[in-house]
PDB file of C-alpha atoms in Angstrom:
ATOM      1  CA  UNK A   1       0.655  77.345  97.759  1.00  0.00           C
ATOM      2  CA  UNK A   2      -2.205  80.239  97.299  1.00  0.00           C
ATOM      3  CA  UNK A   3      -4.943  79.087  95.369  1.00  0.00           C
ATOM      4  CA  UNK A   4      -6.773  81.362  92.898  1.00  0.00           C
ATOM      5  CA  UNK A   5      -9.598  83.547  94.426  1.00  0.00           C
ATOM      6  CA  UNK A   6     -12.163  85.545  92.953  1.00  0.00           C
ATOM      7  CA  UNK A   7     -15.596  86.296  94.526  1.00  0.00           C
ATOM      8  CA  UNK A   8     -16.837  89.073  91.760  1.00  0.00           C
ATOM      9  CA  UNK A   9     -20.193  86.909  90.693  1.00  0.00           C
ATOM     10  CA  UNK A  10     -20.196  84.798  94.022  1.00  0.00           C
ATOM     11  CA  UNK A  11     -23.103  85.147  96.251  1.00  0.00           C
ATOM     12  CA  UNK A  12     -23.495  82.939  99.746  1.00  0.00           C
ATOM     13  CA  UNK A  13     -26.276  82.800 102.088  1.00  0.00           C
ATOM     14  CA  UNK A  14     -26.970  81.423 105.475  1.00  0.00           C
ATOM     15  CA  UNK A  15     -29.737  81.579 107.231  1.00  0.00           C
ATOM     16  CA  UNK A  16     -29.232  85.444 108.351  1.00  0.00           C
ATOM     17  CA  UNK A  17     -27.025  86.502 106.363  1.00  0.00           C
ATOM     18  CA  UNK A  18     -25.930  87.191 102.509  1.00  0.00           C
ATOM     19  CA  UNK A  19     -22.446  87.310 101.686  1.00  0.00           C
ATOM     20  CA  UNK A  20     -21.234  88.593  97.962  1.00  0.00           C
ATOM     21  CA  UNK A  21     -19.070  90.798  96.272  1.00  0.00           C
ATOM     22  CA  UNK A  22     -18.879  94.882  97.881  1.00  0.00           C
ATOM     23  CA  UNK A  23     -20.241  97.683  95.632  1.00  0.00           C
ATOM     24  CA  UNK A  24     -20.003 101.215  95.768  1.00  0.00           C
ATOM     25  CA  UNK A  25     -23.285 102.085  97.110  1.00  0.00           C
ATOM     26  CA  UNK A  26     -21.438 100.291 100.192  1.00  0.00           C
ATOM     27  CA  UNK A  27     -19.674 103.325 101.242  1.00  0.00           C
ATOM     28  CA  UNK A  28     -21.335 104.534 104.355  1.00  0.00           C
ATOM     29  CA  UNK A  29     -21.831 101.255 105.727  1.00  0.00           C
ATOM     30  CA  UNK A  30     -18.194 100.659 105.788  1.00  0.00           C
ATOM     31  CA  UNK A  31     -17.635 104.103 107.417  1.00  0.00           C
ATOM     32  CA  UNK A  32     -20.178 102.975 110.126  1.00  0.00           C
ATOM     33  CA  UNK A  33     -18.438 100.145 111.430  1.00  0.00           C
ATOM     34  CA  UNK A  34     -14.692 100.906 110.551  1.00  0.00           C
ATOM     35  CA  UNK A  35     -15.054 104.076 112.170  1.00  0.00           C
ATOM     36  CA  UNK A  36     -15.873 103.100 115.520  1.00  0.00           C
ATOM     37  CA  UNK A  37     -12.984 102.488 117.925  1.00  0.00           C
ATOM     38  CA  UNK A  38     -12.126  98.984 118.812  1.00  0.00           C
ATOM     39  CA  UNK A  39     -13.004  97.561 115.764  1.00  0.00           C
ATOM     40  CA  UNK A  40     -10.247  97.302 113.603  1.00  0.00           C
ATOM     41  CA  UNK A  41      -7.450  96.907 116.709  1.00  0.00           C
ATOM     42  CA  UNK A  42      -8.405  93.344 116.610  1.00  0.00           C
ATOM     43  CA  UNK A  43      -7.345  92.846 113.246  1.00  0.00           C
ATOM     44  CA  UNK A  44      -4.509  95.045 113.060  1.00  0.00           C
ATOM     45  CA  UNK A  45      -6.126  98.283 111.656  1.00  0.00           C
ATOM     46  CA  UNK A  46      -6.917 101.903 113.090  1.00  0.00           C
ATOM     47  CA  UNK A  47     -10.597 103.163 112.722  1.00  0.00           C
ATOM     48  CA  UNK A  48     -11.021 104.757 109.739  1.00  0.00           C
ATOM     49  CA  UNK A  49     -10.675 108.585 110.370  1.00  0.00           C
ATOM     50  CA  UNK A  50     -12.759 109.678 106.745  1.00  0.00           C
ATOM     51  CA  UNK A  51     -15.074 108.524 104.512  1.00  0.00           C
ATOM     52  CA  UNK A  52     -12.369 108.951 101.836  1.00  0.00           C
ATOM     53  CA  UNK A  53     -10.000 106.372 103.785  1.00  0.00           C
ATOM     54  CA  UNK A  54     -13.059 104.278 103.566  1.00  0.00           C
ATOM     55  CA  UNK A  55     -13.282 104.512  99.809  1.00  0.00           C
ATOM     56  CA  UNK A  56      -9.626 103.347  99.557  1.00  0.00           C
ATOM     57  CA  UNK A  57     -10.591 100.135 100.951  1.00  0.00           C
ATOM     58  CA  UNK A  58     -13.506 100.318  99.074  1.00  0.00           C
ATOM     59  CA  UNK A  59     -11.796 100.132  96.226  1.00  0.00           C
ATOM     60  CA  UNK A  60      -9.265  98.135  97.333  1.00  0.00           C
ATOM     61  CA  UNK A  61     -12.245  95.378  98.365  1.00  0.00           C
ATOM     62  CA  UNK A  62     -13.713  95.648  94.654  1.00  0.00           C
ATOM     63  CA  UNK A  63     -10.602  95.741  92.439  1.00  0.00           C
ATOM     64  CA  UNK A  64      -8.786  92.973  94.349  1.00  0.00           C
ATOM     65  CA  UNK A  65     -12.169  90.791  94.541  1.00  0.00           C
ATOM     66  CA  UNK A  66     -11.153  88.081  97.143  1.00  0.00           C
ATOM     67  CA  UNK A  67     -12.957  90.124 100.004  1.00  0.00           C
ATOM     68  CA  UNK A  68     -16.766  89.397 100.908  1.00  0.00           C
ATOM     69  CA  UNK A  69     -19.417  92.054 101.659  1.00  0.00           C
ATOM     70  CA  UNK A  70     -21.372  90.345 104.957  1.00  0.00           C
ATOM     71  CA  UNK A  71     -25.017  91.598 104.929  1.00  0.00           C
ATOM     72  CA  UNK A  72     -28.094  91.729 106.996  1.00  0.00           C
ATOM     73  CA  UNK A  73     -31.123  93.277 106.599  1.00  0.00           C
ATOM     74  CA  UNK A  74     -29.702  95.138 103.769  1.00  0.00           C
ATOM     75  CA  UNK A  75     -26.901  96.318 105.512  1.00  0.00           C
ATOM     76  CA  UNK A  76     -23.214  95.870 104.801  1.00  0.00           C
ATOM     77  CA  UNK A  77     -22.355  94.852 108.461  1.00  0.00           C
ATOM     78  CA  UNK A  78     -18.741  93.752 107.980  1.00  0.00           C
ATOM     79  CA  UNK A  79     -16.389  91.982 105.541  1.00  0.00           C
ATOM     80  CA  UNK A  80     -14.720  88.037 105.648  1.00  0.00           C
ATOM     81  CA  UNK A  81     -11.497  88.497 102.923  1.00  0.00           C
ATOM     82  CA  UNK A  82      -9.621  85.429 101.496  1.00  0.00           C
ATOM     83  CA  UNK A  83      -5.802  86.573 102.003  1.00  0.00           C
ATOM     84  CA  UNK A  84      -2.882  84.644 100.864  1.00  0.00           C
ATOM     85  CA  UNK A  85      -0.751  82.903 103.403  1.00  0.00           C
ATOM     86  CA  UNK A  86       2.481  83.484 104.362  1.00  0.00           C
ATOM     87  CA  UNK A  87       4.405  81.020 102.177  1.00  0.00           C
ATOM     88  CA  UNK A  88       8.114  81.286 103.343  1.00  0.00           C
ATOM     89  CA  UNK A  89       6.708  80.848 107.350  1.00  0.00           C
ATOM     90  CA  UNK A  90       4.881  77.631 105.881  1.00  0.00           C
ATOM     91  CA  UNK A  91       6.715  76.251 103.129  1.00  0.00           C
ATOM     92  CA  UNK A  92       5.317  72.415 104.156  1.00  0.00           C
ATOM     93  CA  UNK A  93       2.047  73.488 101.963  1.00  0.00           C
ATOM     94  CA  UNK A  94       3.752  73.931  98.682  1.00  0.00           C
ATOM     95  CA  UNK A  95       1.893  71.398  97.397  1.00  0.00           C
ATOM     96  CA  UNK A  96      -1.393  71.848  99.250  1.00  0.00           C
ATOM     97  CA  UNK A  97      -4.272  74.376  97.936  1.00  0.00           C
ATOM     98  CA  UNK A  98      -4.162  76.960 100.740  1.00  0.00           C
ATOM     99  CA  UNK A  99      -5.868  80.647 101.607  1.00  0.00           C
ATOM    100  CA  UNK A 100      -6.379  82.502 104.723  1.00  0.00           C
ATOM    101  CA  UNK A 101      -9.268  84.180 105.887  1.00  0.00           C
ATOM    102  CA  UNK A 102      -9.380  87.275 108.300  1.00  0.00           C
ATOM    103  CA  UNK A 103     -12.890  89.141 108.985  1.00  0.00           C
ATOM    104  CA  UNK A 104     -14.387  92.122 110.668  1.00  0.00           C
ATOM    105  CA  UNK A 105     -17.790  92.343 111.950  1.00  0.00           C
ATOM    106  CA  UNK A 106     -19.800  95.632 113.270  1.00  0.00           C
ATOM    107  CA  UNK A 107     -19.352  96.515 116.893  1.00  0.00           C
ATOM    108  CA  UNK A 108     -23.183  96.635 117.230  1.00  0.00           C
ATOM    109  CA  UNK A 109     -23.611  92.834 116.273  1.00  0.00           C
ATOM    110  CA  UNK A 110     -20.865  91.572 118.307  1.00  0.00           C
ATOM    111  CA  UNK A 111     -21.949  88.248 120.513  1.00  0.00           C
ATOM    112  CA  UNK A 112     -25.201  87.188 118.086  1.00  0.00           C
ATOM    113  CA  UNK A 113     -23.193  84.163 116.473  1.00  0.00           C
ATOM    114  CA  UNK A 114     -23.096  86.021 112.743  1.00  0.00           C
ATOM    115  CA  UNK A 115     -19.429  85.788 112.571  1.00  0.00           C
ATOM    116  CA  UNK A 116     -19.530  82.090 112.883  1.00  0.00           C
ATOM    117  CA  UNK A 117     -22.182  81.591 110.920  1.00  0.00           C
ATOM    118  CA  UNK A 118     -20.289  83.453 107.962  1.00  0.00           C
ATOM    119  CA  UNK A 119     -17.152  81.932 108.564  1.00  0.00           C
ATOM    120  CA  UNK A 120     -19.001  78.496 108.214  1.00  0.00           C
ATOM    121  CA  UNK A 121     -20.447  79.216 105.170  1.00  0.00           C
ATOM    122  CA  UNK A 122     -17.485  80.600 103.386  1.00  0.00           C
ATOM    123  CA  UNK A 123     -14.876  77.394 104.412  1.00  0.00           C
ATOM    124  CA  UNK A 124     -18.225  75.499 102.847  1.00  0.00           C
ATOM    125  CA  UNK A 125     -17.400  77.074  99.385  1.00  0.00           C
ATOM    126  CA  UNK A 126     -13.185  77.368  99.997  1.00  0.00           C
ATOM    127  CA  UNK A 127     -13.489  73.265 100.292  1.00  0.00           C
ATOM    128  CA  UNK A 128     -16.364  72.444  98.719  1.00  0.00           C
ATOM    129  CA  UNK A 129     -16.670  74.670  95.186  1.00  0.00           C
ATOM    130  CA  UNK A 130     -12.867  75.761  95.525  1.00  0.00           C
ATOM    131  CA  UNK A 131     -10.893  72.600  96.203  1.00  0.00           C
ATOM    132  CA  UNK A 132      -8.730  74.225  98.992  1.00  0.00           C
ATOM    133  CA  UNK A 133      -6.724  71.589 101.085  1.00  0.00           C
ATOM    134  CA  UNK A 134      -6.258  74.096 104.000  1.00  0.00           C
ATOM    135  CA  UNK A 135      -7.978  77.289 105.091  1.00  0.00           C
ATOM    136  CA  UNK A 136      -5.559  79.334 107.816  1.00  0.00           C
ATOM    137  CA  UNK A 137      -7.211  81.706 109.901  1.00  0.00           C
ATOM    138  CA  UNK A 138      -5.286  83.755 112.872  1.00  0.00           C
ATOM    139  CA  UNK A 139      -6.404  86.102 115.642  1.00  0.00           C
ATOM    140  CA  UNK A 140      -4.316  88.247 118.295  1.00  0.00           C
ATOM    141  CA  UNK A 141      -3.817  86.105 121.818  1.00  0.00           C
ATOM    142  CA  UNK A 142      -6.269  88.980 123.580  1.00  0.00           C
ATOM    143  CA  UNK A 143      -9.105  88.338 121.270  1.00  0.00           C
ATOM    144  CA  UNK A 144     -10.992  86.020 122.874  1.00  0.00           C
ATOM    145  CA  UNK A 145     -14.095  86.700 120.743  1.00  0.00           C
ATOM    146  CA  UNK A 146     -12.204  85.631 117.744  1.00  0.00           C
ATOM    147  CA  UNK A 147     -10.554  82.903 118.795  1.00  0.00           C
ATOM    148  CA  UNK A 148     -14.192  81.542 119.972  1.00  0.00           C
ATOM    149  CA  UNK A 149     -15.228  82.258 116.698  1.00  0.00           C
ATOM    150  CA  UNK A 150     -12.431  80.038 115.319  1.00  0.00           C
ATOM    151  CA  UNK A 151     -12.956  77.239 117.402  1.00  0.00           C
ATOM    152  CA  UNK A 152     -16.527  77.088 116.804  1.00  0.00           C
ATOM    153  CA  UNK A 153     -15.294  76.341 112.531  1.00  0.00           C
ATOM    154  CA  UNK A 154     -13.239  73.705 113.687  1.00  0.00           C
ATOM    155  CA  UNK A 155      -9.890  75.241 113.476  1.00  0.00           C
ATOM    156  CA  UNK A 156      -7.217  74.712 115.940  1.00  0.00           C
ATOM    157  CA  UNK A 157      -3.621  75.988 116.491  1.00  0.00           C
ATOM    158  CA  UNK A 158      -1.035  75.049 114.419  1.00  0.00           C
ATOM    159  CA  UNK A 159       1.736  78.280 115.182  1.00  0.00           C
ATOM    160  CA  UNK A 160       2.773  81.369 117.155  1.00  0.00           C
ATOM    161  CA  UNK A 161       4.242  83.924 116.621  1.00  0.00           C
ATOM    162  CA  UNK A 162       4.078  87.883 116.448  1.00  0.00           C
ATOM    163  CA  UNK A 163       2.079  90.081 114.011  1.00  0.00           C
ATOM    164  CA  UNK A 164       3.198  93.550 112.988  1.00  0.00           C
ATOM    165  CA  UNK A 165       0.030  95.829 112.958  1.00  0.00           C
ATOM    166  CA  UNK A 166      -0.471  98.687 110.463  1.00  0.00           C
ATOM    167  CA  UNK A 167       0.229 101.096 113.524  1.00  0.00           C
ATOM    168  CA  UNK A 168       3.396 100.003 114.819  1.00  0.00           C
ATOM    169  CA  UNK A 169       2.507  97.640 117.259  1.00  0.00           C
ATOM    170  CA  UNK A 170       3.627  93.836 117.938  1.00  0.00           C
ATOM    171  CA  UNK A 171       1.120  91.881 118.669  1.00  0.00           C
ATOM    172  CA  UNK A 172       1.153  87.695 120.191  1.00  0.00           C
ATOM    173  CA  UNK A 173      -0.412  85.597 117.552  1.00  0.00           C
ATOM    174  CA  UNK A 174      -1.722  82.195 117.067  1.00  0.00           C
ATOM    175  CA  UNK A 175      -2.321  80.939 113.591  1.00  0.00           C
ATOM    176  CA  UNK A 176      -4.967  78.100 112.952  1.00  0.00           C
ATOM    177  CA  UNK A 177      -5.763  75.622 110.667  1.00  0.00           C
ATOM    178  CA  UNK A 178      -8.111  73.431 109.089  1.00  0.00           C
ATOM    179  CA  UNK A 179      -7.729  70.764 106.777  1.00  0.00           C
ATOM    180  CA  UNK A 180     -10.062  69.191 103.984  1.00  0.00           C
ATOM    181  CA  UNK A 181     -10.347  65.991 105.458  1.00  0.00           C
ATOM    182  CA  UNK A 182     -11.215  67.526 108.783  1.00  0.00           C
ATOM    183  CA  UNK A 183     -13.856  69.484 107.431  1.00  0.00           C
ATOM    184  CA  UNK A 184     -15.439  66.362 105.606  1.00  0.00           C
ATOM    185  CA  UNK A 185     -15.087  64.010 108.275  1.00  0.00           C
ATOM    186  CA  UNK A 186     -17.245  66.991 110.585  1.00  0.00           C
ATOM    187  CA  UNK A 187     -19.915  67.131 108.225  1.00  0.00           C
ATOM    188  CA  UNK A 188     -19.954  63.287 107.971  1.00  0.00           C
ATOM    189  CA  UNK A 189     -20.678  63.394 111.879  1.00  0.00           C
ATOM    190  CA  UNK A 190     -22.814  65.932 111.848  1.00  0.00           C
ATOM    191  CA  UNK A 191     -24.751  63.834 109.149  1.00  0.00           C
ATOM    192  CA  UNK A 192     -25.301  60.815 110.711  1.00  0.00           C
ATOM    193  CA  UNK A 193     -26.089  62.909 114.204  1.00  0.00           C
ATOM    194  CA  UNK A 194     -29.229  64.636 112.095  1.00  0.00           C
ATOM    195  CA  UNK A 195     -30.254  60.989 110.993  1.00  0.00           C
TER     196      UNK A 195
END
């Protein structure tokens, strides 16, 4: 089942990076990256074609408050939301504590790791504050970059399928997973490595 999200007074930080709630003074950094083609085709989106279809998502990212702001150097630089799953294509997780996460990153910061490092940091909180059981997270077959980002958080397939984008078009699709106890039993390796 979807698990309750909110992120309004959450703030997360890496080592380059602070993720929290969006604001309005984020407006023109959201136009900057989700106007530039060939950012939002790999999640299913058209660039943004006006600052005022920016401010709908704007608001959209502040009233529903399940999306994070990513930041560097004081600079929104993309966005890492907490979507609910599809529930009748999985109904096995009924009783499991589940979310999905989709993200976005500026074209001018692809290929420095920050995705990653975000996505890390945010299943940290989903399992660890939250209590999730299962964190999904899916990417179109011809995005390579995200499905490197993916595999680098541990998640692996678990279903395909096809994904109907905002603009008409049918995309291949893999949906991954991760589990709780696959998360812990990572960090308990990774523990004992550092010692």
């Amino acid at each position: 089942m979807n698990a309750e999200i909110n992120v309004e007074n959450t703030i997360l930080k890496t080592e380059r990076l602070l993720l929290r709630p969006w604001k309005q003074e984020d407006l023109n950094d959201l136009y900057a990256y989700a106007s530039v083609d060939g950012v939002g085709q790999m999640a299913g989106w058209l660039p943004h074609q006006s600052i005022e279809e920016s401010q709908k998502i704007l608001n959209m990212f502040i009233n529903e408050k399940k999306t994070f702001a990513i930041v560097k150097d004081n600079h929104v630089i993309g966005s890492l939301g907490i979507e609910k799953y599809n529930e009748e294509q999985f109904p096995e997780f009924e009783h499991e504590r589940c979310r999905e996460i989709g993200y976005v990153l500026s074209k001018d910061y692809w290929g420095q790791g920050l995705m990653p490092e975000a996505v890390k940091e945010v299943i940290r909180w989903l399992f660890e504050d939250i209590g999730l059981d299962v964190i999904f997270c899916g990417h179109f077959l011809r995005n390579a970059q995200s499905a490197r980002v993916q595999e680098k958080c541990g998640f692996h397939p678990y279903a395909y399928g096809i994904f109907r984008t905002y603009y008409g078009t049918a995309e291949g699709n893999v949906m991954n997973i991760l589990y709780r106890e696959e998360y812990t039993q990572a960090c308990i390796i990774k523990k004992r490595a550092i010692s």
